[in-house]
Coordinates of N, CA and C in Angstrom, one line a residue:
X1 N -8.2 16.2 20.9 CA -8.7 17.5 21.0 C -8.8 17.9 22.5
X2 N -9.1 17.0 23.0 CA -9.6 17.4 24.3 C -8.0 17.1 24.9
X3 N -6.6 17.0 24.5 CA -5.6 17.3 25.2 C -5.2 18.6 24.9
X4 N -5.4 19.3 24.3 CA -5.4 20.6 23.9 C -6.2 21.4 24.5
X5 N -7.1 21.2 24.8 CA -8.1 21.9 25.9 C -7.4 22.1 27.2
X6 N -6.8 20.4 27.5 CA -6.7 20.4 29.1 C -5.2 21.2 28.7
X7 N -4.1 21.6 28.2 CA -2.9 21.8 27.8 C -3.2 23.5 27.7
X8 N -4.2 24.1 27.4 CA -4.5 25.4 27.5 C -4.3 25.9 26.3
X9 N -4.4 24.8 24.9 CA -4.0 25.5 23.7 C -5.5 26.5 23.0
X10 N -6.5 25.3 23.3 CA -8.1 25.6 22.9 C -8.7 25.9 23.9
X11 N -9.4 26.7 24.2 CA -10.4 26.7 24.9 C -11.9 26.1 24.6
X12 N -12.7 25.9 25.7 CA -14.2 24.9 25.3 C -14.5 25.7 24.3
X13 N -14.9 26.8 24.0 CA -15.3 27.5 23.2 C -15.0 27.3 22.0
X14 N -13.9 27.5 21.5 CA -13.1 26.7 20.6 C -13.6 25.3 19.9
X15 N -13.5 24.6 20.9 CA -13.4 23.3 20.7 C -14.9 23.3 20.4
X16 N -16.0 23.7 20.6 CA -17.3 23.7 20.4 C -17.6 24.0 18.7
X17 N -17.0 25.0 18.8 CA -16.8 25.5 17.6 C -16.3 24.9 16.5
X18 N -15.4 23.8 17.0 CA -14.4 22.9 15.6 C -15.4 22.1 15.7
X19 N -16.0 21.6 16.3 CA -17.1 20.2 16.9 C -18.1 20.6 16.0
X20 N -18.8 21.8 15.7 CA -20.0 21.6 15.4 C -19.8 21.9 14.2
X21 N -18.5 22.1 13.3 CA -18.0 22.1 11.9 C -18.1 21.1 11.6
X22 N -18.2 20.1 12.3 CA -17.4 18.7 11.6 C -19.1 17.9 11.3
X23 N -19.3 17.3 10.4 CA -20.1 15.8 9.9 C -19.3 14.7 10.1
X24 N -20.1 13.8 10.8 CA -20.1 12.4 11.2 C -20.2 11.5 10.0
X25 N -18.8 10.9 9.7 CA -19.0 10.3 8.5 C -18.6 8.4 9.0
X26 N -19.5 7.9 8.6 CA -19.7 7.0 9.1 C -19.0 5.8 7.9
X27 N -18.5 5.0 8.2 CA -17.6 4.2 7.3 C -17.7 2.4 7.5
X28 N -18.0 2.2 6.3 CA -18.6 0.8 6.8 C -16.7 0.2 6.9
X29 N -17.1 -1.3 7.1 CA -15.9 -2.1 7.3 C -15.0 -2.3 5.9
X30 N -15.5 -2.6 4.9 CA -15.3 -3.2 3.4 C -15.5 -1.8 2.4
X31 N -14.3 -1.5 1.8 CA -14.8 -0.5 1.2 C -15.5 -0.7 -0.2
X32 N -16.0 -0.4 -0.8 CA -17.3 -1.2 -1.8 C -16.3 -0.7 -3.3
X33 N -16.1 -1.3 -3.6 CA -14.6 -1.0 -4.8 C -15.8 -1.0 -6.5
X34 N -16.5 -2.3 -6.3 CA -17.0 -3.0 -7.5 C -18.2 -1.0 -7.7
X35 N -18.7 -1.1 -6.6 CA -19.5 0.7 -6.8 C -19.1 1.8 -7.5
X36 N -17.7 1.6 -6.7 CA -16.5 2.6 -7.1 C -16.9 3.0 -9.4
X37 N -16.3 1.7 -9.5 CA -16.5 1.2 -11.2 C -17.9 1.6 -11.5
X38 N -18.7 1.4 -10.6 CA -20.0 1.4 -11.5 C -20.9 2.6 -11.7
X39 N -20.4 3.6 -11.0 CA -20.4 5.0 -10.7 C -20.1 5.9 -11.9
X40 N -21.5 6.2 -12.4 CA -21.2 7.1 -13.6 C -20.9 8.6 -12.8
X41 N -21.3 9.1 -12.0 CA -20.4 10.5 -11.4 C -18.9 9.9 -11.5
X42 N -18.6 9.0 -10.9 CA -17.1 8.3 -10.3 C -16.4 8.8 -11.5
X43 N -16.7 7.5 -12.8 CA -16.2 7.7 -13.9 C -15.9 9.0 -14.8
X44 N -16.9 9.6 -14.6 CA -16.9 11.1 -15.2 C -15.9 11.8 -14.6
X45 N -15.1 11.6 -13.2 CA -14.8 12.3 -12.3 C -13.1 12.1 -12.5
X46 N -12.9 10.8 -13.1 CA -11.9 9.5 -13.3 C -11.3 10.4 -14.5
X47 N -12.6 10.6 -15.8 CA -12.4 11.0 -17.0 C -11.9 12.5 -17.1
X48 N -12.3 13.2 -16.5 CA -12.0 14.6 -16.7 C -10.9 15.2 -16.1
X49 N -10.4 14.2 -14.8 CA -9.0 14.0 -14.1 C -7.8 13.8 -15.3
X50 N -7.7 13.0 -15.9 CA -7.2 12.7 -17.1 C -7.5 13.0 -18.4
X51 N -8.3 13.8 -18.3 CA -8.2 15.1 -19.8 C -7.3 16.2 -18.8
X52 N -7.7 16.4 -18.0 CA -6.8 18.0 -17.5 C -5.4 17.6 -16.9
X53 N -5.1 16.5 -16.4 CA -3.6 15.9 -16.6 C -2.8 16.1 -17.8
X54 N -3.8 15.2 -18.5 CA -2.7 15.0 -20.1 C -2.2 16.7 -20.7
X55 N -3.7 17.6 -20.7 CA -3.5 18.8 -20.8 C -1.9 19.6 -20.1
X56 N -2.2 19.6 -19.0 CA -1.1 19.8 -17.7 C 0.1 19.6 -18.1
X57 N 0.6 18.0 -18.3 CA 1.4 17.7 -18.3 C 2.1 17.8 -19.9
X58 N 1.4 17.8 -20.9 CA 1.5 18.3 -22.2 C 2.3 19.5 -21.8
X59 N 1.7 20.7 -21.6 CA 3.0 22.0 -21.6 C 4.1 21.7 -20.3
X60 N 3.6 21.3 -19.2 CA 4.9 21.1 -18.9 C 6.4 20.1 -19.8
X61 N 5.8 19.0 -20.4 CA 6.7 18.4 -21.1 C 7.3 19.0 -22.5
X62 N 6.4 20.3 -23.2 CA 6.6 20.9 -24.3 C 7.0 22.1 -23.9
X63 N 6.8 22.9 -22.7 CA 6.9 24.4 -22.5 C 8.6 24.5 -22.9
X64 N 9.7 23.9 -22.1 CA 11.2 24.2 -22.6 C 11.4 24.4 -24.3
X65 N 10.6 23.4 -25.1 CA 10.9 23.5 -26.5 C 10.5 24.4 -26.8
X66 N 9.5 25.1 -26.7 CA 8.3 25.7 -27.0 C 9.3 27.2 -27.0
X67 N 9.6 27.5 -25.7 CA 10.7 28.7 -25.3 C 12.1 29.0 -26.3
X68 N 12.5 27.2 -26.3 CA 14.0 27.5 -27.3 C 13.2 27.8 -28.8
X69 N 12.8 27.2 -29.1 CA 12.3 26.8 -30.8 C 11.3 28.3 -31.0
X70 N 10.2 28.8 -30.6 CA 10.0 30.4 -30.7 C 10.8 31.5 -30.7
X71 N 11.0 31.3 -29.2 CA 11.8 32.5 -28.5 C 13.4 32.3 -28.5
X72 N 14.1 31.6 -29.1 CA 15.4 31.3 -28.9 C 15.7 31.7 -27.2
X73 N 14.9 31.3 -26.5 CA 15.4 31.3 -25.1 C 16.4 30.4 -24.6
X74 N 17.9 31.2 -24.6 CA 18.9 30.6 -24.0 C 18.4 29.4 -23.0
X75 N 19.5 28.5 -23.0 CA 19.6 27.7 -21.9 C 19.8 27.9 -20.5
X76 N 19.8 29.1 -19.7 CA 20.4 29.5 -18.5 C 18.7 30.3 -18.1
X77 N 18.1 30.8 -18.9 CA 17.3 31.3 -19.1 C 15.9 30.5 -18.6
X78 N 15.9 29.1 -19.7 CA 14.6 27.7 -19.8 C 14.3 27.5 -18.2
X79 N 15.1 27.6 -17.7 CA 14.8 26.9 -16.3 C 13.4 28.0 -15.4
X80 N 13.4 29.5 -15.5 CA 13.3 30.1 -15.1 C 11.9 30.0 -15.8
X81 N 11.9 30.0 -17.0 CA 11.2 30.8 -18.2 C 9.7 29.2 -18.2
X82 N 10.3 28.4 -17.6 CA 9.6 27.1 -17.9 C 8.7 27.0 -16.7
X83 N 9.5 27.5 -15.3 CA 8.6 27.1 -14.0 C 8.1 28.9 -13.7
X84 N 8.0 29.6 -14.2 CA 7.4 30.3 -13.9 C 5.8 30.4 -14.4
X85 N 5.4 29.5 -15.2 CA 4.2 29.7 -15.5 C 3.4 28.7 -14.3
X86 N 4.1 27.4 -13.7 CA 3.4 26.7 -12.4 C 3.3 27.7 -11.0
X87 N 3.9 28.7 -11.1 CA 4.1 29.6 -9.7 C 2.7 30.1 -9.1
X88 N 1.8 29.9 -10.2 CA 0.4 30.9 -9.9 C -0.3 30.1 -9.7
X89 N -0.3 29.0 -10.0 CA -1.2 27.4 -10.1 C -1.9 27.5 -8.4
X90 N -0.6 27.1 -7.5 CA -1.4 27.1 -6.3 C -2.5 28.7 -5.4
X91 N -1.8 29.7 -6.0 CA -2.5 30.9 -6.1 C -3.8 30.9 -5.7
X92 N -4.1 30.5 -7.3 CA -5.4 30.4 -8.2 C -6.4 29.5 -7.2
X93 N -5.5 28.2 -7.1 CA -6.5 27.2 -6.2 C -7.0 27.7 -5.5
X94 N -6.2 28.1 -4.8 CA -6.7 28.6 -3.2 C -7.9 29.6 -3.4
X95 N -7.6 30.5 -4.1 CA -8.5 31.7 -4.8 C -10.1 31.2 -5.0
X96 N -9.7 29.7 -6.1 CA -11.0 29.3 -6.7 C -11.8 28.9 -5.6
X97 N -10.8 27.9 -4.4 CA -11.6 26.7 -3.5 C -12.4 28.0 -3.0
X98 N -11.7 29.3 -2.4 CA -12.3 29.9 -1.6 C -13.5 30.9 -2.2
X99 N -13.3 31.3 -3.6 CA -14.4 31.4 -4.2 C -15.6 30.8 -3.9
X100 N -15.0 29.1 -4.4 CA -16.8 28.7 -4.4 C -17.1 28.5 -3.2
X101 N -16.4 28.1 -2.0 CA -17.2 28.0 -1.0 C -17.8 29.1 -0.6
X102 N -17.2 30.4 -1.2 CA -18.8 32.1 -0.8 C -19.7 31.5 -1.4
X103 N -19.3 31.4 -3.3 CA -20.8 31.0 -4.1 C -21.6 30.1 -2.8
X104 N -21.2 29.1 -2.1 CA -22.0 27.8 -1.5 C -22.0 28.5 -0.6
X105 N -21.7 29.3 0.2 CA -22.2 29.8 1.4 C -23.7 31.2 1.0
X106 N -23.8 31.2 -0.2 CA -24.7 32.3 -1.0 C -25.8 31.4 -1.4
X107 N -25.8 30.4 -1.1 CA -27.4 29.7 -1.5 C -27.1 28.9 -3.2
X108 N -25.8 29.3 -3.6 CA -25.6 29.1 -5.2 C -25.6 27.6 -5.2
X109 N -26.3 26.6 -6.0 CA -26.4 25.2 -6.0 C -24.9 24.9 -6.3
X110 N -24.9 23.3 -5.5 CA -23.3 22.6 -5.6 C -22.9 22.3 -6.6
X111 N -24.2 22.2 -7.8 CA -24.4 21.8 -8.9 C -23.2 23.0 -9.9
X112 N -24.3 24.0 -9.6 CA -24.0 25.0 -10.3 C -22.4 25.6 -10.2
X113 N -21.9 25.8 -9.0 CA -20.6 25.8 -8.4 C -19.7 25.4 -9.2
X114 N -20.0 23.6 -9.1 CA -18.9 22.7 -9.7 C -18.8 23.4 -11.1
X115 N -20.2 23.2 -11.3 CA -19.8 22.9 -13.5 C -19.2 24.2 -13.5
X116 N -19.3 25.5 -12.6 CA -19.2 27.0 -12.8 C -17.7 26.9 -12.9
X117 N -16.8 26.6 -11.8 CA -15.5 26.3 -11.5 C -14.9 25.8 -12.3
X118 N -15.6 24.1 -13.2 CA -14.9 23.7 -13.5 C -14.6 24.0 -15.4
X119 N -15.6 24.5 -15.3 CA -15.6 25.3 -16.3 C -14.7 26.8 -16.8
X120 N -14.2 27.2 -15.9 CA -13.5 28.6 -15.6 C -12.0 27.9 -15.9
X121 N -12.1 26.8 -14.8 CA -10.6 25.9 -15.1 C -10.4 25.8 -15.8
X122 N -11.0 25.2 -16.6 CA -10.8 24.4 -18.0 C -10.7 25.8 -19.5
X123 N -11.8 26.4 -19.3 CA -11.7 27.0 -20.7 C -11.2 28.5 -20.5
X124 N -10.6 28.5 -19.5 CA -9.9 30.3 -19.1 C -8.4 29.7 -19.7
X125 N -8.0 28.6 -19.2 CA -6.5 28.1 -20.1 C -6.5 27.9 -21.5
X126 N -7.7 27.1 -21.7 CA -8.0 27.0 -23.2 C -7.4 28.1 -24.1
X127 N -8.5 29.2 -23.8 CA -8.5 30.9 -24.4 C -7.4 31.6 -24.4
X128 N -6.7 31.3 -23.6 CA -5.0 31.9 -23.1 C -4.0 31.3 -23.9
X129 N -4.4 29.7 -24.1 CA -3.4 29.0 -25.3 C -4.1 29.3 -26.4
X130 N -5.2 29.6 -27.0 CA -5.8 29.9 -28.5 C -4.7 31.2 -28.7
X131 N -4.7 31.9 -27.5 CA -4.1 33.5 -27.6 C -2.9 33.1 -27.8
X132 N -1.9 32.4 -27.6 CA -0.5 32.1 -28.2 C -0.2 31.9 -29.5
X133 N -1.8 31.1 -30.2 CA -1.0 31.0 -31.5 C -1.3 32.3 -32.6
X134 N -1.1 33.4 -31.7 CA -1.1 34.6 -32.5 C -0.2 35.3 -32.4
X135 N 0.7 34.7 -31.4 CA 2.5 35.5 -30.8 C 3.5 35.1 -32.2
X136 N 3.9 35.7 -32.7 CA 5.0 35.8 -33.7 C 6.2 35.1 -33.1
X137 N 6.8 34.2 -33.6 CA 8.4 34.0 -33.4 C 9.4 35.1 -33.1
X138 N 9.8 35.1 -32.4 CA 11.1 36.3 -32.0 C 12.3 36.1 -31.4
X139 N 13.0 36.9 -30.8 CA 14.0 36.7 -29.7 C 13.6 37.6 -28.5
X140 N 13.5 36.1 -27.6 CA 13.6 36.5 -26.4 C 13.1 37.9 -25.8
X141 N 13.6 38.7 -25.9 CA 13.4 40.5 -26.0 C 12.7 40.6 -26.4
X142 N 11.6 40.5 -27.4 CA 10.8 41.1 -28.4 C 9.3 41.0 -27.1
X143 N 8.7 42.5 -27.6 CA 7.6 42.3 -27.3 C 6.2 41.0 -27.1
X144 N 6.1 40.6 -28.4 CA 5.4 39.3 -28.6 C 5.8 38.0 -27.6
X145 N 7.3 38.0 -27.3 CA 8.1 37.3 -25.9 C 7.3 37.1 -24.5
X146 N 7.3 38.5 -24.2 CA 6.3 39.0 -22.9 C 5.1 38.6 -23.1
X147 N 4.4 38.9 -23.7 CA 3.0 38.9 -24.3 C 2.4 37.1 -24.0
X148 N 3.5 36.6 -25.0 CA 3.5 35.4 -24.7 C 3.8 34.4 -23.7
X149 N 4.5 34.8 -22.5 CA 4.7 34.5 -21.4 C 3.7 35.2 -20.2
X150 N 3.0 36.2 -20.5 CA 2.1 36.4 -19.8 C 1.1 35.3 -20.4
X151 N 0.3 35.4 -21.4 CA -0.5 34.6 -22.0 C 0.1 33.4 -20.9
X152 N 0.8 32.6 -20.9 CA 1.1 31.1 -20.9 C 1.1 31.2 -18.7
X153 N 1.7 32.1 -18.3 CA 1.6 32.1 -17.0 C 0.6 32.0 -16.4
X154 N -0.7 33.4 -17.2 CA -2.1 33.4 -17.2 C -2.7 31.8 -17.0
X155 N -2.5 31.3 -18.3 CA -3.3 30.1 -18.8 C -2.7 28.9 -17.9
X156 N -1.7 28.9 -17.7 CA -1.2 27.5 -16.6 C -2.1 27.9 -15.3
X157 N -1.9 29.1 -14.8 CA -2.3 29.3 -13.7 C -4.0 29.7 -13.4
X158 N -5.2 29.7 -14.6 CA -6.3 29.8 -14.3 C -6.4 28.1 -14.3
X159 N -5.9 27.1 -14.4 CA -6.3 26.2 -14.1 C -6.4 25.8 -12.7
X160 N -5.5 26.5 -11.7 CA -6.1 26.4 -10.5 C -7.7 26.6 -10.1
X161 N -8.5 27.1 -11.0 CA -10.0 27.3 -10.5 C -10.6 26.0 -10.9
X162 N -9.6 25.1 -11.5 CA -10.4 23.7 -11.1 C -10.7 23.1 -9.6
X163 N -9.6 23.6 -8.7 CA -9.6 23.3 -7.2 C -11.2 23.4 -6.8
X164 N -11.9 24.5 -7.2 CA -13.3 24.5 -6.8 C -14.3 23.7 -7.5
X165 N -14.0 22.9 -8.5 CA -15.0 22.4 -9.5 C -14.7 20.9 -9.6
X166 N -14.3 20.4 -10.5 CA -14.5 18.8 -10.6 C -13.0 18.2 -9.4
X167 N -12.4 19.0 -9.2 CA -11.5 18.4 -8.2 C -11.8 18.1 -6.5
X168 N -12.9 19.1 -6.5 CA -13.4 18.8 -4.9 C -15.1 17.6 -5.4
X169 N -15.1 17.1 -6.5 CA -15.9 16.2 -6.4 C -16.0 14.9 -5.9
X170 N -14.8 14.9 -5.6 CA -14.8 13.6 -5.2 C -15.2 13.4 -3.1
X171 N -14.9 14.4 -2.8 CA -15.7 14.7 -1.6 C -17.2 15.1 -1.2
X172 N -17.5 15.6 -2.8 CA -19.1 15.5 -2.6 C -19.6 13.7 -3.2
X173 N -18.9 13.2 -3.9 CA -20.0 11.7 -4.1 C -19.1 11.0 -3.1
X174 N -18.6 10.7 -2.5 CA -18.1 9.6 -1.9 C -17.2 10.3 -0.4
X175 N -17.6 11.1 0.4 CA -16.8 11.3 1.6 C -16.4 10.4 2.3
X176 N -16.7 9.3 2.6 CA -16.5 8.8 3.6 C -15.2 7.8 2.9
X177 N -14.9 7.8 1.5 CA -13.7 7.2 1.0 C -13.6 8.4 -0.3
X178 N -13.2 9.0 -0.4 CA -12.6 10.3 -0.7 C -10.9 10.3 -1.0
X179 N -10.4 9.7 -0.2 CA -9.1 8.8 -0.2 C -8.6 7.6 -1.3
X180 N -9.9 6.8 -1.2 CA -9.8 5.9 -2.5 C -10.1 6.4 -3.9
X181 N -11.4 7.3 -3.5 CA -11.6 8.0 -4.7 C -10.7 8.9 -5.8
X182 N -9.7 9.7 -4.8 CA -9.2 10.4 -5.5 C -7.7 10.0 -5.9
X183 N -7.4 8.9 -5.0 CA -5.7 8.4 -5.2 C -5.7 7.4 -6.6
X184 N -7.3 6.7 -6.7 CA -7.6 6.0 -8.1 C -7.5 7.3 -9.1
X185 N -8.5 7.8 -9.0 CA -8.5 9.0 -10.1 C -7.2 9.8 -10.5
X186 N -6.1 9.7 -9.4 CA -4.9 10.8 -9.7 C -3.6 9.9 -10.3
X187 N -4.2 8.5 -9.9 CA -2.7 7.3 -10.5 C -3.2 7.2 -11.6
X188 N -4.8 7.3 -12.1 CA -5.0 6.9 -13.6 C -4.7 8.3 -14.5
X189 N -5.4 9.3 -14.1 CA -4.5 10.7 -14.6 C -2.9 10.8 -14.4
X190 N -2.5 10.2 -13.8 CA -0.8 10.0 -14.3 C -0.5 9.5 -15.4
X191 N -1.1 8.5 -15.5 CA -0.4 7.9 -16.7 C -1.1 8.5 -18.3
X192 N -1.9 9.7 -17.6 CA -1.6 10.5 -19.4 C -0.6 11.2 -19.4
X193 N 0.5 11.0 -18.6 CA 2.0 11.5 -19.0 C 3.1 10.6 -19.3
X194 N 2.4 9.1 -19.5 CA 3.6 8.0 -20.0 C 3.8 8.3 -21.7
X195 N 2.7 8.8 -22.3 CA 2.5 8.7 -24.0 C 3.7 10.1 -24.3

């Protein structure tokens, strides 16, 4: 930082500014792994990682069939028809993270935040897929088509408002390994896409 100062990119001012954003996180030598396990937040955090993976990865690995087998959606077509419902995903995040951190800058508990977020995440996609199984089979063209691709774009992409809720938890129980925390949590939520 302070070459950036002398380089003329920051000024002190600046630099005062980034400085008194920042928390001193202090990190012992040994990272405490056996904790890690014994950590009912951890675990919960482990578990819910890997319900909204399997979820995730479920329509991604079904959305192509899903398009030919309803919608007789050509093959030149699936490619388009398949990643367009991931497009909003990062959107949303960004949307949600910056959401809660107003709610948290409003006095709203972190408590409250999380479960608020991760709750939005979770059951705003839910309600978007219940709403599919009321789209009729068609071709492609047919109204019910649209409907149903909005529906599914919607529902992939309100899952980004998990970014504000159980996904930034692992930086409220464990900052100072946050790294371990979440690279364990995201290699065991992978493998709900081996089944």
């Amino acid at each position: 930082m302070s070459e950036m100062h002398r380089s003329g990119l920051l000024s002190s001012r600046e630099i005062q500014f980034i400085q008194s954003g920042r928390s001193i996180i202090v990190r012992s030598k040994s990272v405490p792994w056996g904790q890690f396990f014994r950590s009912v937040p951890y675990l919960s955090c482990i578990c819910i990682h890997f319900c909204s993976d399997w979820g995730y990865l479920l329509i991604l690995c079904y959305l192509p069939s899903y398009w030919r087998n309803v919608y007789q959606v050509s093959d030149s077509q699936m490619a388009f028809f398949s990643v367009l419902p991931c497009i909003g995903i990062p959107i949303v995040s960004i949307l949600g993270a910056t959401f809660a951190d107003w709610l948290l800058s409003r006095k709203v508990s972190l408590l409250a935040v999380r479960k608020g977020m991760s709750a939005l995440g979770l059951w705003a996609p839910a309600i978007c897929f219940h709403l599919l199984s009321y789209c009729k089979p068609c071709k492609a063209s047919c109204p019910a088509f649209w409907f149903a691709l909005g529906v599914m774009v919607l529902g992939v992409s309100l899952r980004g408002f998990q970014t504000g809720g159980w996904a930034s938890n692992y930086l409220d129980i464990g900052p100072s390994y946050v790294s371990h925390l979440f690279s364990i949590a995201n290699s065991i939520g992978a493998t709900s896409g081996v089944s």
